[in-house]
Amino acid sequence: MADIQAKIDEIEAEMARTQKNKATNYHLGTLKAKIAKLKSELVNGPGGKSSGTKNSERGFDVTKSGDTRVGLVGFPSVGKSTLLTALTGTRSEAAAYEFTTLTCIPGTMKYKGARIQVLDLPGIIEGAADGKGRGRQVISTARTCNLILVVLDSAKPVTHKKIIEAELNSFGIRINQKPPKVKFIKREQGGIDYQQLAPQTKGMNADVCRSVLKEYKVSCATIILREDITVDQFIDVIEGNRAYIPVLYVFNKIDAITIEELDILDGMPNYVPISSQHEWNLEELMDTIWSKCNMIRIYTKPRGQIPDYDEPVIMHSESNPTIEEFCNRLHRSLIDDFSHAFVWGRSAKHQPQRCGKDHVLMDEDIVTLCKKT
């Protein structure tokens, strides 16, 4: 473990000494690939590509439930346990000393008909991705979440935000990013087929691509770049085990700072100021969680009856949910007897519209399913 870290430090020092220009792109690409491989070994063990770690560090054993999962990540004593209690009513021990929470405490928040599982994770410290303070268990569990809330103390330096971002990044979590539009297919023969369908201005070219693939012992592959990407993003595609998770920064304890300091924080993207102790601004936080998770409500309407507005079916809009997926959410056998559906709402061209199983639904649509006769 120490040998690997020493190698990483040595390569990073060499990168710092190397000037960044077109002539050194090839060399820098090779160094970045070496660092990525070594970090992967540091996290996953020798030779392993899996995102898991040793049994004792695989994460907390919490059954996934509800319509989506949200994880609370932050330094000790920033108010995560108090926030969990305010959002879900679940009792999580809170005290004035650090490391009050020693395991994962789950709770369920109900909002707009959705059941959102909220996980209060133990506080992490600098070096968490390397295993300090059960950090790997915390971040392994965070990888399973649909949204991560990074809880920060408004009265403490904003540098804490950078430290947490670095720890999550080291463990393969890409914050508020989308997977690069890159096609990577290994082949048995034929060499490296490199194609770029968009101009590359961030350092990628055929030579850099070959140097990275050589480091990963890939000699035959098809590479198609559909957008302008960095070398680091290309390495992420080769690794194939990155988690692209939206992150929301929750600045807690705003009752301890001035209006002027709050105005400074207001310039940050993806942030919500709250006070979990006084329950200030929790409604905005819940609404932001809803929009960040891209959840939509679909109401069922039995024939001849009014729609059921109390128990909507919750789906996620980024997957463009169809009527077939809606049927599967209700019961797996429904689609076998499906004939057609009547849809009211924004996705319908007229009210109601008769639709097939491939019709894409939108928020607050009303659906009546009809079986084969």
PDB file of C-alpha atoms in Angstrom, residues 24-263:
ATOM      1  CA  THR A  24       4.139  16.885 -24.019  1.00  0.00           C
ATOM      2  CA  ASN A  25       0.520  15.680 -24.444  1.00  0.00           C
ATOM      3  CA  TYR A  26       1.660  12.122 -25.208  1.00  0.00           C
ATOM      4  CA  HIS A  27       3.912  11.951 -22.131  1.00  0.00           C
ATOM      5  CA  LEU A  28       1.287  13.509 -19.819  1.00  0.00           C
ATOM      6  CA  GLY A  29      -1.361  11.097 -21.118  1.00  0.00           C
ATOM      7  CA  THR A  30       0.885   8.140 -20.239  1.00  0.00           C
ATOM      8  CA  LEU A  31       1.531   9.520 -16.743  1.00  0.00           C
ATOM      9  CA  LYS A  32      -2.195  10.100 -16.126  1.00  0.00           C
ATOM     10  CA  ALA A  33      -2.979   6.526 -17.188  1.00  0.00           C
ATOM     11  CA  LYS A  34      -0.297   5.196 -14.811  1.00  0.00           C
ATOM     12  CA  ILE A  35      -1.734   7.215 -11.907  1.00  0.00           C
ATOM     13  CA  ALA A  36      -5.287   6.012 -12.671  1.00  0.00           C
ATOM     14  CA  LYS A  37      -4.108   2.379 -12.671  1.00  0.00           C
ATOM     15  CA  LEU A  38      -2.216   2.778  -9.411  1.00  0.00           C
ATOM     16  CA  LYS A  39      -5.157   4.532  -7.711  1.00  0.00           C
ATOM     17  CA  SER A  40      -7.448   1.745  -8.896  1.00  0.00           C
ATOM     18  CA  GLU A  41      -5.089  -0.786  -7.289  1.00  0.00           C
ATOM     19  CA  LEU A  42      -4.991   1.290  -4.110  1.00  0.00           C
ATOM     20  CA  VAL A  43      -8.786   1.292  -3.825  1.00  0.00           C
ATOM     21  CA  ASN A  44      -9.713  -2.135  -5.228  1.00  0.00           C
ATOM     22  CA  GLY A  45      -6.666  -4.268  -4.504  1.00  0.00           C
ATOM     23  CA  PRO A  46      -4.086  -5.591  -6.996  1.00  0.00           C
ATOM     24  CA  GLY A  47      -5.341  -6.332 -10.494  1.00  0.00           C
ATOM     25  CA  GLY A  48      -9.006  -5.711  -9.673  1.00  0.00           C
ATOM     26  CA  LYS A  49     -11.295  -3.442 -11.676  1.00  0.00           C
ATOM     27  CA  SER A  50     -14.282  -3.936  -9.408  1.00  0.00           C
ATOM     28  CA  SER A  51     -15.533  -0.971  -7.434  1.00  0.00           C
ATOM     29  CA  GLY A  52     -15.791  -3.112  -4.325  1.00  0.00           C
ATOM     30  CA  THR A  53     -13.103  -3.580  -1.711  1.00  0.00           C
ATOM     31  CA  LYS A  54     -12.282  -6.143   0.930  1.00  0.00           C
ATOM     32  CA  ASN A  55     -15.246  -7.627   2.800  1.00  0.00           C
ATOM     33  CA  SER A  56     -14.722  -5.392   5.825  1.00  0.00           C
ATOM     34  CA  GLU A  57     -14.740  -2.283   3.610  1.00  0.00           C
ATOM     35  CA  ARG A  58     -17.541  -3.008   1.158  1.00  0.00           C
ATOM     36  CA  GLY A  59     -20.005  -0.551   2.639  1.00  0.00           C
ATOM     37  CA  PHE A  60     -22.790  -0.646   5.166  1.00  0.00           C
ATOM     38  CA  ASP A  61     -25.401  -3.359   4.768  1.00  0.00           C
ATOM     39  CA  VAL A  62     -28.521  -1.220   4.190  1.00  0.00           C
ATOM     40  CA  THR A  63     -31.346  -2.575   2.041  1.00  0.00           C
ATOM     41  CA  LYS A  64     -32.337  -0.201  -0.745  1.00  0.00           C
ATOM     42  CA  SER A  65     -35.965   0.844  -0.400  1.00  0.00           C
ATOM     43  CA  GLY A  66     -38.327   3.549  -1.629  1.00  0.00           C
ATOM     44  CA  ASP A  67     -38.331   5.323  -4.998  1.00  0.00           C
ATOM     45  CA  THR A  68     -34.842   6.834  -4.767  1.00  0.00           C
ATOM     46  CA  ARG A  69     -31.864   6.929  -2.394  1.00  0.00           C
ATOM     47  CA  VAL A  70     -30.093  10.018  -1.013  1.00  0.00           C
ATOM     48  CA  GLY A  71     -26.857   9.912   1.034  1.00  0.00           C
ATOM     49  CA  LEU A  72     -25.658  12.527   3.552  1.00  0.00           C
ATOM     50  CA  VAL A  73     -21.875  12.941   3.310  1.00  0.00           C
ATOM     51  CA  GLY A  74     -19.734  15.407   5.255  1.00  0.00           C
ATOM     52  CA  PHE A  75     -17.197  16.024   7.969  1.00  0.00           C
ATOM     53  CA  PRO A  76     -18.050  15.088  11.570  1.00  0.00           C
ATOM     54  CA  SER A  77     -20.337  17.463  13.511  1.00  0.00           C
ATOM     55  CA  VAL A  78     -21.794  19.386  10.565  1.00  0.00           C
ATOM     56  CA  GLY A  79     -25.401  18.476  11.475  1.00  0.00           C
ATOM     57  CA  LYS A  80     -26.096  15.390   9.308  1.00  0.00           C
ATOM     58  CA  SER A  81     -27.946  13.531  12.095  1.00  0.00           C
ATOM     59  CA  THR A  82     -30.063  16.568  12.943  1.00  0.00           C
ATOM     60  CA  LEU A  83     -30.890  16.980   9.247  1.00  0.00           C
ATOM     61  CA  LEU A  84     -31.939  13.303   8.964  1.00  0.00           C
ATOM     62  CA  THR A  85     -34.272  13.747  11.961  1.00  0.00           C
ATOM     63  CA  ALA A  86     -35.730  16.971  10.488  1.00  0.00           C
ATOM     64  CA  LEU A  87     -36.360  15.391   7.051  1.00  0.00           C
ATOM     65  CA  THR A  88     -37.554  11.910   8.022  1.00  0.00           C
ATOM     66  CA  GLY A  89     -38.399  11.914  11.722  1.00  0.00           C
ATOM     67  CA  THR A  90     -35.926   9.048  12.223  1.00  0.00           C
ATOM     68  CA  ARG A  91     -34.010   9.398  15.487  1.00  0.00           C
ATOM     69  CA  SER A  92     -30.262   9.612  14.856  1.00  0.00           C
ATOM     70  CA  GLU A  93     -28.055  10.378  17.835  1.00  0.00           C
ATOM     71  CA  ALA A  94     -26.727  13.939  17.771  1.00  0.00           C
ATOM     72  CA  ALA A  95     -24.230  15.421  20.218  1.00  0.00           C
ATOM     73  CA  ALA A  96     -21.679  18.241  20.529  1.00  0.00           C
ATOM     74  CA  TYR A  97     -18.703  15.907  20.011  1.00  0.00           C
ATOM     75  CA  GLU A  98     -17.370  14.463  16.739  1.00  0.00           C
ATOM     76  CA  PHE A  99     -18.046  10.946  15.353  1.00  0.00           C
ATOM     77  CA  THR A 100     -21.408  10.607  17.134  1.00  0.00           C
ATOM     78  CA  THR A 101     -22.712   8.473  14.228  1.00  0.00           C
ATOM     79  CA  LEU A 102     -20.621   5.306  13.844  1.00  0.00           C
ATOM     80  CA  THR A 103     -22.778   3.367  11.374  1.00  0.00           C
ATOM     81  CA  CYS A 104     -25.292   4.101   8.597  1.00  0.00           C
ATOM     82  CA  ILE A 105     -28.722   5.251   9.849  1.00  0.00           C
ATOM     83  CA  PRO A 106     -31.518   5.007   7.206  1.00  0.00           C
ATOM     84  CA  GLY A 107     -34.724   7.047   7.222  1.00  0.00           C
ATOM     85  CA  THR A 108     -37.604   7.627   4.781  1.00  0.00           C
ATOM     86  CA  MET A 109     -38.748  11.060   3.635  1.00  0.00           C
ATOM     87  CA  LYS A 110     -42.165  11.415   1.998  1.00  0.00           C
ATOM     88  CA  TYR A 111     -42.507  14.217  -0.531  1.00  0.00           C
ATOM     89  CA  LYS A 112     -45.030  14.679  -3.380  1.00  0.00           C
ATOM     90  CA  GLY A 113     -46.103  11.071  -2.971  1.00  0.00           C
ATOM     91  CA  ALA A 114     -42.542   9.711  -3.288  1.00  0.00           C
ATOM     92  CA  ARG A 115     -40.767   7.655  -0.643  1.00  0.00           C
ATOM     93  CA  ILE A 116     -37.140   8.849  -0.573  1.00  0.00           C
ATOM     94  CA  GLN A 117     -34.635   6.828   1.447  1.00  0.00           C
ATOM     95  CA  VAL A 118     -32.144   9.112   3.243  1.00  0.00           C
ATOM     96  CA  LEU A 119     -28.898   7.629   4.640  1.00  0.00           C
ATOM     97  CA  ASP A 120     -27.054   9.352   7.489  1.00  0.00           C
ATOM     98  CA  LEU A 121     -23.459   8.226   6.916  1.00  0.00           C
ATOM     99  CA  PRO A 122     -20.621   8.551   9.480  1.00  0.00           C
ATOM    100  CA  GLY A 123     -18.448  11.652   9.118  1.00  0.00           C
ATOM    101  CA  ILE A 124     -15.474  11.320   6.772  1.00  0.00           C
ATOM    102  CA  ILE A 125     -12.024  12.858   7.169  1.00  0.00           C
ATOM    103  CA  GLU A 126      -9.209  13.767   4.795  1.00  0.00           C
ATOM    104  CA  GLY A 127      -7.725  10.534   3.423  1.00  0.00           C
ATOM    105  CA  ALA A 128     -11.086   8.710   3.555  1.00  0.00           C
ATOM    106  CA  ALA A 129     -10.593   7.157   0.097  1.00  0.00           C
ATOM    107  CA  ASP A 130      -7.376   5.569   1.398  1.00  0.00           C
ATOM    108  CA  GLY A 131      -9.281   3.919   4.265  1.00  0.00           C
ATOM    109  CA  LYS A 132      -8.900   6.455   7.085  1.00  0.00           C
ATOM    110  CA  GLY A 133     -11.802   6.586   9.567  1.00  0.00           C
ATOM    111  CA  ARG A 134     -13.908   3.915   7.800  1.00  0.00           C
ATOM    112  CA  GLY A 135     -13.901   6.282   4.821  1.00  0.00           C
ATOM    113  CA  ARG A 136     -14.055   3.530   2.211  1.00  0.00           C
ATOM    114  CA  GLN A 137     -17.210   2.076   3.753  1.00  0.00           C
ATOM    115  CA  VAL A 138     -18.845   5.507   3.755  1.00  0.00           C
ATOM    116  CA  ILE A 139     -17.924   6.295   0.135  1.00  0.00           C
ATOM    117  CA  SER A 140     -18.819   2.747  -1.046  1.00  0.00           C
ATOM    118  CA  THR A 141     -22.326   3.286   0.316  1.00  0.00           C
ATOM    119  CA  ALA A 142     -22.455   6.778  -1.237  1.00  0.00           C
ATOM    120  CA  ARG A 143     -21.807   5.178  -4.666  1.00  0.00           C
ATOM    121  CA  THR A 144     -25.156   3.362  -4.412  1.00  0.00           C
ATOM    122  CA  CYS A 145     -27.114   6.633  -3.997  1.00  0.00           C
ATOM    123  CA  ASN A 146     -29.067   8.461  -6.710  1.00  0.00           C
ATOM    124  CA  LEU A 147     -28.083  11.789  -5.130  1.00  0.00           C
ATOM    125  CA  ILE A 148     -25.375  12.800  -2.635  1.00  0.00           C
ATOM    126  CA  LEU A 149     -25.976  15.672  -0.225  1.00  0.00           C
ATOM    127  CA  VAL A 150     -22.608  17.098   0.829  1.00  0.00           C
ATOM    128  CA  VAL A 151     -23.437  18.689   4.190  1.00  0.00           C
ATOM    129  CA  LEU A 152     -21.123  21.573   5.127  1.00  0.00           C
ATOM    130  CA  ASP A 153     -20.914  23.843   8.159  1.00  0.00           C
ATOM    131  CA  SER A 154     -21.521  27.435   6.969  1.00  0.00           C
ATOM    132  CA  ALA A 155     -19.273  28.810   9.718  1.00  0.00           C
ATOM    133  CA  LYS A 156     -16.264  26.680   8.662  1.00  0.00           C
ATOM    134  CA  PRO A 157     -13.940  27.255   5.667  1.00  0.00           C
ATOM    135  CA  VAL A 158     -15.211  26.403   2.183  1.00  0.00           C
ATOM    136  CA  THR A 159     -11.964  24.396   1.747  1.00  0.00           C
ATOM    137  CA  HIS A 160     -13.866  21.492   3.379  1.00  0.00           C
ATOM    138  CA  LYS A 161     -15.928  21.319   0.172  1.00  0.00           C
ATOM    139  CA  LYS A 162     -12.771  20.843  -1.926  1.00  0.00           C
ATOM    140  CA  ILE A 163     -11.477  18.084   0.400  1.00  0.00           C
ATOM    141  CA  ILE A 164     -14.737  16.097   0.166  1.00  0.00           C
ATOM    142  CA  GLU A 165     -14.830  16.530  -3.629  1.00  0.00           C
ATOM    143  CA  ALA A 166     -11.262  15.185  -3.862  1.00  0.00           C
ATOM    144  CA  GLU A 167     -12.120  12.145  -1.686  1.00  0.00           C
ATOM    145  CA  LEU A 168     -15.203  11.292  -3.769  1.00  0.00           C
ATOM    146  CA  ASN A 169     -13.229  11.771  -6.991  1.00  0.00           C
ATOM    147  CA  SER A 170     -10.436   9.460  -5.742  1.00  0.00           C
ATOM    148  CA  PHE A 171     -13.023   6.727  -5.191  1.00  0.00           C
ATOM    149  CA  GLY A 172     -14.352   6.941  -8.753  1.00  0.00           C
ATOM    150  CA  ILE A 173     -17.362   9.204  -8.136  1.00  0.00           C
ATOM    151  CA  ARG A 174     -17.722  11.917 -10.771  1.00  0.00           C
ATOM    152  CA  ILE A 175     -19.630  14.856  -9.291  1.00  0.00           C
ATOM    153  CA  ASN A 176     -22.345  16.553 -11.379  1.00  0.00           C
ATOM    154  CA  GLN A 177     -20.932  15.102 -14.600  1.00  0.00           C
ATOM    155  CA  LYS A 178     -22.415  12.980 -17.356  1.00  0.00           C
ATOM    156  CA  PRO A 179     -20.634   9.967 -18.889  1.00  0.00           C
ATOM    157  CA  PRO A 180     -18.480  11.077 -21.855  1.00  0.00           C
ATOM    158  CA  LYS A 181     -19.914  10.314 -25.290  1.00  0.00           C
ATOM    159  CA  VAL A 182     -17.158   7.866 -26.163  1.00  0.00           C
ATOM    160  CA  LYS A 183     -17.552   4.435 -27.744  1.00  0.00           C
ATOM    161  CA  PHE A 184     -14.895   1.961 -26.582  1.00  0.00           C
ATOM    162  CA  ILE A 185     -15.009  -1.628 -27.864  1.00  0.00           C
ATOM    163  CA  LYS A 186     -12.215  -4.166 -27.329  1.00  0.00           C
ATOM    164  CA  ARG A 187     -11.503  -6.472 -30.259  1.00  0.00           C
ATOM    165  CA  GLU A 188      -9.459  -9.594 -30.857  1.00  0.00           C
ATOM    166  CA  GLN A 189      -7.549  -8.213 -33.849  1.00  0.00           C
ATOM    167  CA  GLY A 190      -7.256  -5.234 -36.167  1.00  0.00           C
ATOM    168  CA  GLY A 191      -5.172  -2.803 -34.089  1.00  0.00           C
ATOM    169  CA  ILE A 192      -6.445   0.551 -32.790  1.00  0.00           C
ATOM    170  CA  ASP A 193      -9.252   2.128 -34.836  1.00  0.00           C
ATOM    171  CA  TYR A 194      -9.371   5.763 -33.629  1.00  0.00           C
ATOM    172  CA  GLN A 195     -12.111   8.104 -34.841  1.00  0.00           C
ATOM    173  CA  GLN A 196     -13.131  11.549 -33.610  1.00  0.00           C
ATOM    174  CA  LEU A 197     -16.479  13.034 -34.663  1.00  0.00           C
ATOM    175  CA  ALA A 198     -15.861  16.327 -32.809  1.00  0.00           C
ATOM    176  CA  PRO A 199     -12.790  18.629 -32.721  1.00  0.00           C
ATOM    177  CA  GLN A 200     -10.551  17.806 -29.733  1.00  0.00           C
ATOM    178  CA  THR A 201      -9.261  20.914 -27.944  1.00  0.00           C
ATOM    179  CA  LYS A 202      -8.528  19.447 -24.477  1.00  0.00           C
ATOM    180  CA  GLY A 203      -5.476  17.310 -25.251  1.00  0.00           C
ATOM    181  CA  MET A 204      -6.918  14.146 -26.843  1.00  0.00           C
ATOM    182  CA  ASN A 205      -5.538  12.839 -30.129  1.00  0.00           C
ATOM    183  CA  ALA A 206      -4.618   9.497 -31.732  1.00  0.00           C
ATOM    184  CA  ASP A 207      -1.130   9.385 -30.162  1.00  0.00           C
ATOM    185  CA  VAL A 208      -2.428  10.107 -26.630  1.00  0.00           C
ATOM    186  CA  CYS A 209      -5.161   7.501 -27.129  1.00  0.00           C
ATOM    187  CA  ARG A 210      -2.600   4.846 -28.105  1.00  0.00           C
ATOM    188  CA  SER A 211      -0.310   5.712 -25.179  1.00  0.00           C
ATOM    189  CA  VAL A 212      -3.186   5.336 -22.677  1.00  0.00           C
ATOM    190  CA  LEU A 213      -4.350   2.062 -24.235  1.00  0.00           C
ATOM    191  CA  LYS A 214      -0.764   0.757 -24.211  1.00  0.00           C
ATOM    192  CA  GLU A 215      -0.625   1.381 -20.443  1.00  0.00           C
ATOM    193  CA  TYR A 216      -3.790  -0.715 -20.062  1.00  0.00           C
ATOM    194  CA  LYS A 217      -2.365  -3.438 -22.348  1.00  0.00           C
ATOM    195  CA  VAL A 218      -5.086  -2.913 -24.979  1.00  0.00           C
ATOM    196  CA  SER A 219      -3.723  -3.477 -28.481  1.00  0.00           C
ATOM    197  CA  CYS A 220      -6.935  -3.902 -30.494  1.00  0.00           C
ATOM    198  CA  ALA A 221      -9.971  -1.666 -29.995  1.00  0.00           C
ATOM    199  CA  THR A 222     -12.399   0.731 -31.653  1.00  0.00           C
ATOM    200  CA  ILE A 223     -12.465   4.255 -30.185  1.00  0.00           C
ATOM    201  CA  ILE A 224     -15.078   6.803 -31.340  1.00  0.00           C
ATOM    202  CA  LEU A 225     -15.085  10.246 -29.695  1.00  0.00           C
ATOM    203  CA  ARG A 226     -18.460  11.969 -30.147  1.00  0.00           C
ATOM    204  CA  GLU A 227     -17.575  15.075 -28.083  1.00  0.00           C
ATOM    205  CA  ASP A 228     -14.596  17.136 -26.922  1.00  0.00           C
ATOM    206  CA  ILE A 229     -13.119  15.325 -23.881  1.00  0.00           C
ATOM    207  CA  THR A 230     -10.059  15.440 -21.636  1.00  0.00           C
ATOM    208  CA  VAL A 231      -7.500  12.650 -21.180  1.00  0.00           C
ATOM    209  CA  ASP A 232      -8.892  12.031 -17.678  1.00  0.00           C
ATOM    210  CA  GLN A 233     -12.390  11.481 -19.090  1.00  0.00           C
ATOM    211  CA  PHE A 234     -10.972   9.015 -21.642  1.00  0.00           C
ATOM    212  CA  ILE A 235      -9.209   7.117 -18.837  1.00  0.00           C
ATOM    213  CA  ASP A 236     -12.545   6.978 -16.963  1.00  0.00           C
ATOM    214  CA  VAL A 237     -14.111   5.295 -20.000  1.00  0.00           C
ATOM    215  CA  ILE A 238     -11.274   2.724 -20.152  1.00  0.00           C
ATOM    216  CA  GLU A 239     -11.572   1.991 -16.417  1.00  0.00           C
ATOM    217  CA  GLY A 240     -15.323   1.461 -16.862  1.00  0.00           C
ATOM    218  CA  ASN A 241     -16.206   1.619 -13.146  1.00  0.00           C
ATOM    219  CA  ARG A 242     -16.932   5.292 -12.577  1.00  0.00           C
ATOM    220  CA  ALA A 243     -20.153   6.439 -10.909  1.00  0.00           C
ATOM    221  CA  TYR A 244     -21.708   9.639 -12.284  1.00  0.00           C
ATOM    222  CA  ILE A 245     -23.803  10.990  -9.412  1.00  0.00           C
ATOM    223  CA  PRO A 246     -25.430  14.417  -8.960  1.00  0.00           C
ATOM    224  CA  VAL A 247     -24.298  16.271  -5.835  1.00  0.00           C
ATOM    225  CA  LEU A 248     -26.084  19.000  -3.895  1.00  0.00           C
ATOM    226  CA  TYR A 249     -24.141  21.153  -1.417  1.00  0.00           C
ATOM    227  CA  VAL A 250     -26.145  21.765   1.757  1.00  0.00           C
ATOM    228  CA  PHE A 251     -24.749  24.626   3.865  1.00  0.00           C
ATOM    229  CA  ASN A 252     -26.062  23.941   7.353  1.00  0.00           C
ATOM    230  CA  LYS A 253     -26.100  26.197  10.449  1.00  0.00           C
ATOM    231  CA  ILE A 254     -26.822  29.426   8.533  1.00  0.00           C
ATOM    232  CA  ASP A 255     -28.117  30.829  11.831  1.00  0.00           C
ATOM    233  CA  ALA A 256     -24.437  31.179  12.863  1.00  0.00           C
ATOM    234  CA  ILE A 257     -23.374  33.483   9.975  1.00  0.00           C
ATOM    235  CA  THR A 258     -24.219  37.017   8.839  1.00  0.00           C
ATOM    236  CA  ILE A 259     -26.376  38.087   5.874  1.00  0.00           C
ATOM    237  CA  GLU A 260     -23.225  39.317   4.076  1.00  0.00           C
ATOM    238  CA  GLU A 261     -21.567  35.898   4.414  1.00  0.00           C
ATOM    239  CA  LEU A 262     -24.765  34.238   3.159  1.00  0.00           C
ATOM    240  CA  ASP A 263     -24.719  36.519   0.093  1.00  0.00           C
TER     241      ASP A 263
END
